């Protein structure tokens, strides 16, 4: 499966931009998945659907600013580790 994720503030016609950062993922099989992002210091939380949802990712950026290590949590248990490392190209 492949897709594209569009990330930004919601800004509906005639309204102010949302305080939260939202995203929508469009998959190659027709799914659309919505997320809400929150960065508090070095901690990134990504809720599936809406802020405060029971399915969420919480990770911490390393002091060097190039790594993010965390876990997706699912209602009823389960989840998985998801870690990222920034790559630079020469």
PDB file of N, CA, C and O in Angstrom, residues 19-83:
ATOM      1  N   UNK A  19      -6.114  25.593  16.057  1.00  0.00           N
ATOM      2  CA  UNK A  19      -4.894  25.611  16.862  1.00  0.00           C
ATOM      3  C   UNK A  19      -4.104  24.312  16.711  1.00  0.00           C
ATOM      4  O   UNK A  19      -2.876  24.318  16.805  1.00  0.00           O
ATOM      5  N   UNK A  20      -4.782  23.201  16.476  1.00  0.00           N
ATOM      6  CA  UNK A  20      -4.115  21.906  16.318  1.00  0.00           C
ATOM      7  C   UNK A  20      -3.629  21.716  14.884  1.00  0.00           C
ATOM      8  O   UNK A  20      -4.200  22.251  13.945  1.00  0.00           O
ATOM      9  N   UNK A  21      -2.588  20.906  14.751  1.00  0.00           N
ATOM     10  CA  UNK A  21      -2.112  20.468  13.444  1.00  0.00           C
ATOM     11  C   UNK A  21      -2.830  19.151  13.142  1.00  0.00           C
ATOM     12  O   UNK A  21      -2.822  18.229  13.961  1.00  0.00           O
ATOM     13  N   UNK A  22      -3.441  19.056  11.981  1.00  0.00           N
ATOM     14  CA  UNK A  22      -4.176  17.866  11.552  1.00  0.00           C
ATOM     15  C   UNK A  22      -3.491  17.270  10.329  1.00  0.00           C
ATOM     16  O   UNK A  22      -2.750  17.960   9.630  1.00  0.00           O
ATOM     17  N   UNK A  23      -3.775  16.005  10.071  1.00  0.00           N
ATOM     18  CA  UNK A  23      -3.335  15.402   8.821  1.00  0.00           C
ATOM     19  C   UNK A  23      -4.392  14.422   8.343  1.00  0.00           C
ATOM     20  O   UNK A  23      -5.210  13.937   9.122  1.00  0.00           O
ATOM     21  N   UNK A  24      -4.350  14.188   7.055  1.00  0.00           N
ATOM     22  CA  UNK A  24      -5.180  13.146   6.454  1.00  0.00           C
ATOM     23  C   UNK A  24      -4.286  12.357   5.521  1.00  0.00           C
ATOM     24  O   UNK A  24      -3.578  12.908   4.704  1.00  0.00           O
ATOM     25  N   UNK A  25      -4.329  11.030   5.698  1.00  0.00           N
ATOM     26  CA  UNK A  25      -3.570  10.107   4.856  1.00  0.00           C
ATOM     27  C   UNK A  25      -4.522   9.507   3.845  1.00  0.00           C
ATOM     28  O   UNK A  25      -5.586   8.983   4.207  1.00  0.00           O
ATOM     29  N   UNK A  26      -4.164   9.586   2.577  1.00  0.00           N
ATOM     30  CA  UNK A  26      -4.941   9.005   1.486  1.00  0.00           C
ATOM     31  C   UNK A  26      -4.164   7.809   0.965  1.00  0.00           C
ATOM     32  O   UNK A  26      -3.047   7.961   0.468  1.00  0.00           O
ATOM     33  N   UNK A  27      -4.743   6.603   1.092  1.00  0.00           N
ATOM     34  CA  UNK A  27      -4.029   5.398   0.673  1.00  0.00           C
ATOM     35  C   UNK A  27      -4.375   5.024  -0.766  1.00  0.00           C
ATOM     36  O   UNK A  27      -5.399   5.443  -1.302  1.00  0.00           O
ATOM     37  N   UNK A  28      -3.524   4.198  -1.336  1.00  0.00           N
ATOM     38  CA  UNK A  28      -3.734   3.725  -2.704  1.00  0.00           C
ATOM     39  C   UNK A  28      -4.903   2.750  -2.806  1.00  0.00           C
ATOM     40  O   UNK A  28      -5.335   2.427  -3.906  1.00  0.00           O
ATOM     41  N   UNK A  29      -5.441   2.297  -1.655  1.00  0.00           N
ATOM     42  CA  UNK A  29      -6.594   1.389  -1.683  1.00  0.00           C
ATOM     43  C   UNK A  29      -7.882   2.102  -1.279  1.00  0.00           C
ATOM     44  O   UNK A  29      -8.891   1.470  -1.022  1.00  0.00           O
ATOM     45  N   UNK A  30      -7.825   3.449  -1.206  1.00  0.00           N
ATOM     46  CA  UNK A  30      -9.029   4.232  -0.968  1.00  0.00           C
ATOM     47  C   UNK A  30      -9.311   4.620   0.467  1.00  0.00           C
ATOM     48  O   UNK A  30     -10.309   5.283   0.740  1.00  0.00           O
ATOM     49  N   UNK A  31      -8.456   4.248   1.407  1.00  0.00           N
ATOM     50  CA  UNK A  31      -8.675   4.643   2.800  1.00  0.00           C
ATOM     51  C   UNK A  31      -8.277   6.106   3.002  1.00  0.00           C
ATOM     52  O   UNK A  31      -7.372   6.611   2.337  1.00  0.00           O
ATOM     53  N   UNK A  32      -8.969   6.756   3.926  1.00  0.00           N
ATOM     54  CA  UNK A  32      -8.527   8.063   4.416  1.00  0.00           C
ATOM     55  C   UNK A  32      -8.421   7.948   5.933  1.00  0.00           C
ATOM     56  O   UNK A  32      -9.359   7.504   6.595  1.00  0.00           O
ATOM     57  N   UNK A  33      -7.264   8.315   6.454  1.00  0.00           N
ATOM     58  CA  UNK A  33      -7.004   8.209   7.891  1.00  0.00           C
ATOM     59  C   UNK A  33      -6.671   9.599   8.418  1.00  0.00           C
ATOM     60  O   UNK A  33      -5.821  10.301   7.855  1.00  0.00           O
ATOM     61  N   UNK A  34      -7.328  10.009   9.498  1.00  0.00           N
ATOM     62  CA  UNK A  34      -7.139  11.332  10.076  1.00  0.00           C
ATOM     63  C   UNK A  34      -6.341  11.251  11.376  1.00  0.00           C
ATOM     64  O   UNK A  34      -6.525  10.324  12.173  1.00  0.00           O
ATOM     65  N   UNK A  35      -5.487  12.263  11.586  1.00  0.00           N
ATOM     66  CA  UNK A  35      -4.639  12.329  12.775  1.00  0.00           C
ATOM     67  C   UNK A  35      -4.602  13.765  13.294  1.00  0.00           C
ATOM     68  O   UNK A  35      -4.809  14.713  12.540  1.00  0.00           O
ATOM     69  N   UNK A  36      -4.285  13.918  14.592  1.00  0.00           N
ATOM     70  CA  UNK A  36      -4.048  15.225  15.211  1.00  0.00           C
ATOM     71  C   UNK A  36      -2.690  15.154  15.899  1.00  0.00           C
ATOM     72  O   UNK A  36      -2.401  14.196  16.624  1.00  0.00           O
ATOM     73  N   UNK A  37      -1.861  16.168  15.675  1.00  0.00           N
ATOM     74  CA  UNK A  37      -0.504  16.216  16.190  1.00  0.00           C
ATOM     75  C   UNK A  37      -0.383  17.210  17.337  1.00  0.00           C
ATOM     76  O   UNK A  37      -1.019  18.266  17.316  1.00  0.00           O
ATOM     77  N   UNK A  38       0.486  16.884  18.310  1.00  0.00           N
ATOM     78  CA  UNK A  38       0.773  17.803  19.409  1.00  0.00           C
ATOM     79  C   UNK A  38       2.239  17.644  19.778  1.00  0.00           C
ATOM     80  O   UNK A  38       2.703  16.522  20.003  1.00  0.00           O
ATOM     81  N   UNK A  39       2.965  18.748  19.804  1.00  0.00           N
ATOM     82  CA  UNK A  39       4.360  18.736  20.212  1.00  0.00           C
ATOM     83  C   UNK A  39       4.481  19.538  21.497  1.00  0.00           C
ATOM     84  O   UNK A  39       4.140  20.717  21.544  1.00  0.00           O
ATOM     85  N   UNK A  40       4.917  18.874  22.561  1.00  0.00           N
ATOM     86  CA  UNK A  40       5.083  19.507  23.867  1.00  0.00           C
ATOM     87  C   UNK A  40       6.529  19.286  24.291  1.00  0.00           C
ATOM     88  O   UNK A  40       6.894  18.184  24.733  1.00  0.00           O
ATOM     89  N   UNK A  41       7.360  20.305  24.111  1.00  0.00           N
ATOM     90  CA  UNK A  41       8.789  20.134  24.378  1.00  0.00           C
ATOM     91  C   UNK A  41       9.368  19.155  23.377  1.00  0.00           C
ATOM     92  O   UNK A  41       9.260  19.353  22.175  1.00  0.00           O
ATOM     93  N   UNK A  42       9.969  18.067  23.885  1.00  0.00           N
ATOM     94  CA  UNK A  42      10.549  17.043  23.018  1.00  0.00           C
ATOM     95  C   UNK A  42       9.615  15.861  22.800  1.00  0.00           C
ATOM     96  O   UNK A  42      10.018  14.849  22.232  1.00  0.00           O
ATOM     97  N   UNK A  43       8.359  15.956  23.273  1.00  0.00           N
ATOM     98  CA  UNK A  43       7.422  14.847  23.176  1.00  0.00           C
ATOM     99  C   UNK A  43       6.393  15.112  22.084  1.00  0.00           C
ATOM    100  O   UNK A  43       5.707  16.136  22.099  1.00  0.00           O
ATOM    101  N   UNK A  44       6.295  14.178  21.139  1.00  0.00           N
ATOM    102  CA  UNK A  44       5.322  14.255  20.058  1.00  0.00           C
ATOM    103  C   UNK A  44       4.216  13.245  20.325  1.00  0.00           C
ATOM    104  O   UNK A  44       4.492  12.064  20.551  1.00  0.00           O
ATOM    105  N   UNK A  45       2.975  13.712  20.315  1.00  0.00           N
ATOM    106  CA  UNK A  45       1.817  12.828  20.417  1.00  0.00           C
ATOM    107  C   UNK A  45       1.025  12.958  19.128  1.00  0.00           C
ATOM    108  O   UNK A  45       0.780  14.068  18.652  1.00  0.00           O
ATOM    109  N   UNK A  46       0.635  11.818  18.552  1.00  0.00           N
ATOM    110  CA  UNK A  46      -0.192  11.785  17.349  1.00  0.00           C
ATOM    111  C   UNK A  46      -1.411  10.942  17.679  1.00  0.00           C
ATOM    112  O   UNK A  46      -1.293   9.740  17.937  1.00  0.00           O
ATOM    113  N   UNK A  47      -2.580  11.576  17.725  1.00  0.00           N
ATOM    114  CA  UNK A  47      -3.813  10.851  17.989  1.00  0.00           C
ATOM    115  C   UNK A  47      -4.432  10.411  16.685  1.00  0.00           C
ATOM    116  O   UNK A  47      -4.451  11.157  15.705  1.00  0.00           O
ATOM    117  N   UNK A  48      -4.976   9.191  16.671  1.00  0.00           N
ATOM    118  CA  UNK A  48      -5.692   8.683  15.506  1.00  0.00           C
ATOM    119  C   UNK A  48      -7.131   9.171  15.583  1.00  0.00           C
ATOM    120  O   UNK A  48      -7.845   8.851  16.521  1.00  0.00           O
ATOM    121  N   UNK A  49      -7.520  10.014  14.657  1.00  0.00           N
ATOM    122  CA  UNK A  49      -8.884  10.535  14.620  1.00  0.00           C
ATOM    123  C   UNK A  49      -8.978  11.918  15.205  1.00  0.00           C
ATOM    124  O   UNK A  49      -9.000  12.906  14.489  1.00  0.00           O
ATOM    125  N   UNK A  50      -8.980  12.009  16.528  1.00  0.00           N
ATOM    126  CA  UNK A  50      -9.133  13.309  17.174  1.00  0.00           C
ATOM    127  C   UNK A  50      -8.310  13.367  18.451  1.00  0.00           C
ATOM    128  O   UNK A  50      -7.933  12.329  19.011  1.00  0.00           O
ATOM    129  N   UNK A  51      -8.039  14.575  18.914  1.00  0.00           N
ATOM    130  CA  UNK A  51      -7.263  14.790  20.140  1.00  0.00           C
ATOM    131  C   UNK A  51      -7.894  14.001  21.288  1.00  0.00           C
ATOM    132  O   UNK A  51      -9.098  14.031  21.485  1.00  0.00           O
ATOM    133  N   UNK A  52      -7.065  13.297  22.033  1.00  0.00           N
ATOM    134  CA  UNK A  52      -7.538  12.523  23.173  1.00  0.00           C
ATOM    135  C   UNK A  52      -8.049  11.133  22.824  1.00  0.00           C
ATOM    136  O   UNK A  52      -8.533  10.421  23.696  1.00  0.00           O
ATOM    137  N   UNK A  53      -7.946  10.732  21.552  1.00  0.00           N
ATOM    138  CA  UNK A  53      -8.438   9.409  21.131  1.00  0.00           C
ATOM    139  C   UNK A  53      -7.655   8.300  21.842  1.00  0.00           C
ATOM    140  O   UNK A  53      -6.497   8.491  22.234  1.00  0.00           O
ATOM    141  N   UNK A  54      -8.273   7.126  22.018  1.00  0.00           N
ATOM    142  CA  UNK A  54      -7.590   6.027  22.710  1.00  0.00           C
ATOM    143  C   UNK A  54      -6.470   5.378  21.890  1.00  0.00           C
ATOM    144  O   UNK A  54      -5.640   4.674  22.450  1.00  0.00           O
ATOM    145  N   UNK A  55      -6.438   5.606  20.585  1.00  0.00           N
ATOM    146  CA  UNK A  55      -5.338   5.122  19.752  1.00  0.00           C
ATOM    147  C   UNK A  55      -4.421   6.317  19.491  1.00  0.00           C
ATOM    148  O   UNK A  55      -4.861   7.338  18.955  1.00  0.00           O
ATOM    149  N   UNK A  56      -3.150   6.178  19.895  1.00  0.00           N
ATOM    150  CA  UNK A  56      -2.229   7.308  19.746  1.00  0.00           C
ATOM    151  C   UNK A  56      -0.785   6.830  19.727  1.00  0.00           C
ATOM    152  O   UNK A  56      -0.462   5.728  20.173  1.00  0.00           O
ATOM    153  N   UNK A  57       0.071   7.688  19.201  1.00  0.00           N
ATOM    154  CA  UNK A  57       1.517   7.492  19.227  1.00  0.00           C
ATOM    155  C   UNK A  57       2.099   8.527  20.171  1.00  0.00           C
ATOM    156  O   UNK A  57       1.697   9.692  20.145  1.00  0.00           O
ATOM    157  N   UNK A  58       3.054   8.125  20.987  1.00  0.00           N
ATOM    158  CA  UNK A  58       3.781   9.076  21.812  1.00  0.00           C
ATOM    159  C   UNK A  58       5.259   8.743  21.711  1.00  0.00           C
ATOM    160  O   UNK A  58       5.667   7.606  21.959  1.00  0.00           O
ATOM    161  N   UNK A  59       6.036   9.739  21.297  1.00  0.00           N
ATOM    162  CA  UNK A  59       7.471   9.544  21.134  1.00  0.00           C
ATOM    163  C   UNK A  59       8.247  10.752  21.612  1.00  0.00           C
ATOM    164  O   UNK A  59       7.694  11.841  21.771  1.00  0.00           O
ATOM    165  N   UNK A  60       9.537  10.556  21.808  1.00  0.00           N
ATOM    166  CA  UNK A  60      10.418  11.605  22.290  1.00  0.00           C
ATOM    167  C   UNK A  60      11.557  11.802  21.302  1.00  0.00           C
ATOM    168  O   UNK A  60      12.175  10.823  20.852  1.00  0.00           O
ATOM    169  N   UNK A  61      11.826  13.077  20.982  1.00  0.00           N
ATOM    170  CA  UNK A  61      12.958  13.410  20.141  1.00  0.00           C
ATOM    171  C   UNK A  61      14.231  13.340  20.968  1.00  0.00           C
ATOM    172  O   UNK A  61      14.253  13.779  22.131  1.00  0.00           O
ATOM    173  N   UNK A  62      15.295  12.785  20.383  1.00  0.00           N
ATOM    174  CA  UNK A  62      16.584  12.730  21.064  1.00  0.00           C
ATOM    175  C   UNK A  62      17.189  14.120  21.173  1.00  0.00           C
ATOM    176  O   UNK A  62      16.838  15.035  20.418  1.00  0.00           O
ATOM    177  N   UNK A  63      18.124  14.275  22.088  1.00  0.00           N
ATOM    178  CA  UNK A  63      18.734  15.583  22.333  1.00  0.00           C
ATOM    179  C   UNK A  63      19.468  16.113  21.110  1.00  0.00           C
ATOM    180  O   UNK A  63      19.606  17.325  20.951  1.00  0.00           O
ATOM    181  N   UNK A  64      19.907  15.222  20.216  1.00  0.00           N
ATOM    182  CA  UNK A  64      20.616  15.655  19.015  1.00  0.00           C
ATOM    183  C   UNK A  64      19.653  16.133  17.925  1.00  0.00           C
ATOM    184  O   UNK A  64      20.061  16.718  16.935  1.00  0.00           O
ATOM    185  N   UNK A  65      18.349  15.869  18.123  1.00  0.00           N
ATOM    186  CA  UNK A  65      17.331  16.332  17.182  1.00  0.00           C
ATOM    187  C   UNK A  65      17.187  15.502  15.928  1.00  0.00           C
ATOM    188  O   UNK A  65      16.488  15.903  15.000  1.00  0.00           O
ATOM    189  N   UNK A  66      17.820  14.339  15.879  1.00  0.00           N
ATOM    190  CA  UNK A  66      17.744  13.525  14.660  1.00  0.00           C
ATOM    191  C   UNK A  66      17.018  12.203  14.854  1.00  0.00           C
ATOM    192  O   UNK A  66      16.854  11.453  13.894  1.00  0.00           O
ATOM    193  N   UNK A  67      16.608  11.889  16.084  1.00  0.00           N
ATOM    194  CA  UNK A  67      15.893  10.637  16.317  1.00  0.00           C
ATOM    195  C   UNK A  67      14.560  10.905  17.009  1.00  0.00           C
ATOM    196  O   UNK A  67      14.400  11.884  17.743  1.00  0.00           O
ATOM    197  N   UNK A  68      13.614  10.028  16.750  1.00  0.00           N
ATOM    198  CA  UNK A  68      12.307  10.032  17.407  1.00  0.00           C
ATOM    199  C   UNK A  68      12.005   8.591  17.765  1.00  0.00           C
ATOM    200  O   UNK A  68      11.985   7.718  16.891  1.00  0.00           O
ATOM    201  N   UNK A  69      11.784   8.323  19.051  1.00  0.00           N
ATOM    202  CA  UNK A  69      11.517   6.958  19.526  1.00  0.00           C
ATOM    203  C   UNK A  69      10.228   6.958  20.317  1.00  0.00           C
ATOM    204  O   UNK A  69      10.051   7.758  21.239  1.00  0.00           O
ATOM    205  N   UNK A  70       9.311   6.051  19.941  1.00  0.00           N
ATOM    206  CA  UNK A  70       8.049   5.994  20.647  1.00  0.00           C
ATOM    207  C   UNK A  70       7.269   4.729  20.357  1.00  0.00           C
ATOM    208  O   UNK A  70       7.776   3.791  19.747  1.00  0.00           O
ATOM    209  N   UNK A  71       6.002   4.744  20.791  1.00  0.00           N
ATOM    210  CA  UNK A  71       5.140   3.570  20.704  1.00  0.00           C
ATOM    211  C   UNK A  71       3.736   4.001  20.303  1.00  0.00           C
ATOM    212  O   UNK A  71       3.210   4.991  20.820  1.00  0.00           O
ATOM    213  N   UNK A  72       3.118   3.252  19.378  1.00  0.00           N
ATOM    214  CA  UNK A  72       1.687   3.383  19.100  1.00  0.00           C
ATOM    215  C   UNK A  72       0.940   2.544  20.131  1.00  0.00           C
ATOM    216  O   UNK A  72       1.299   1.394  20.378  1.00  0.00           O
ATOM    217  N   UNK A  73      -0.075   3.122  20.739  1.00  0.00           N
ATOM    218  CA  UNK A  73      -0.910   2.451  21.741  1.00  0.00           C
ATOM    219  C   UNK A  73      -2.305   2.272  21.157  1.00  0.00           C
ATOM    220  O   UNK A  73      -2.842   3.204  20.551  1.00  0.00           O
ATOM    221  N   UNK A  74      -2.886   1.098  21.359  1.00  0.00           N
ATOM    222  CA  UNK A  74      -4.224   0.803  20.852  1.00  0.00           C
ATOM    223  C   UNK A  74      -5.169   0.465  21.994  1.00  0.00           C
ATOM    224  O   UNK A  74      -4.743  -0.146  22.979  1.00  0.00           O
ATOM    225  N   UNK A  75      -6.446   0.829  21.856  1.00  0.00           N
ATOM    226  CA  UNK A  75      -7.417   0.480  22.904  1.00  0.00           C
ATOM    227  C   UNK A  75      -7.463  -1.032  23.090  1.00  0.00           C
ATOM    228  O   UNK A  75      -7.388  -1.784  22.121  1.00  0.00           O
ATOM    229  N   UNK A  76      -7.573  -1.470  24.320  1.00  0.00           N
ATOM    230  CA  UNK A  76      -7.643  -2.901  24.596  1.00  0.00           C
ATOM    231  C   UNK A  76      -6.284  -3.573  24.590  1.00  0.00           C
ATOM    232  O   UNK A  76      -6.189  -4.791  24.658  1.00  0.00           O
ATOM    233  N   UNK A  77      -5.218  -2.792  24.471  1.00  0.00           N
ATOM    234  CA  UNK A  77      -3.876  -3.362  24.463  1.00  0.00           C
ATOM    235  C   UNK A  77      -3.317  -3.446  23.060  1.00  0.00           C
ATOM    236  O   UNK A  77      -4.000  -3.241  22.077  1.00  0.00           O
ATOM    237  N   UNK A  78      -2.055  -3.734  22.996  1.00  0.00           N
ATOM    238  CA  UNK A  78      -1.396  -3.845  21.698  1.00  0.00           C
ATOM    239  C   UNK A  78      -0.794  -2.522  21.263  1.00  0.00           C
ATOM    240  O   UNK A  78      -0.909  -1.510  21.931  1.00  0.00           O
ATOM    241  N   UNK A  79      -0.153  -2.573  20.127  1.00  0.00           N
ATOM    242  CA  UNK A  79       0.531  -1.423  19.575  1.00  0.00           C
ATOM    243  C   UNK A  79       1.868  -1.868  19.020  1.00  0.00           C
ATOM    244  O   UNK A  79       2.126  -3.061  18.881  1.00  0.00           O
ATOM    245  N   UNK A  80       2.701  -0.915  18.689  1.00  0.00           N
ATOM    246  CA  UNK A  80       4.025  -1.254  18.197  1.00  0.00           C
ATOM    247  C   UNK A  80       4.966  -0.083  18.363  1.00  0.00           C
ATOM    248  O   UNK A  80       4.563   1.064  18.424  1.00  0.00           O
ATOM    249  N   UNK A  81       6.255  -0.408  18.441  1.00  0.00           N
ATOM    250  CA  UNK A  81       7.289   0.619  18.508  1.00  0.00           C
ATOM    251  C   UNK A  81       7.443   1.231  17.127  1.00  0.00           C
ATOM    252  O   UNK A  81       7.367   0.524  16.117  1.00  0.00           O
ATOM    253  N   UNK A  82       7.670   2.530  17.089  1.00  0.00           N
ATOM    254  CA  UNK A  82       7.918   3.219  15.830  1.00  0.00           C
ATOM    255  C   UNK A  82       9.014   4.243  16.077  1.00  0.00           C
ATOM    256  O   UNK A  82       8.818   5.196  16.824  1.00  0.00           O
ATOM    257  N   UNK A  83      10.169   4.003  15.484  1.00  0.00           N
ATOM    258  CA  UNK A  83      11.316   4.867  15.675  1.00  0.00           C
ATOM    259  C   UNK A  83      11.749   5.432  14.337  1.00  0.00           C
ATOM    260  O   UNK A  83      11.621   4.784  13.307  1.00  0.00           O
TER     261      UNK A  83
END
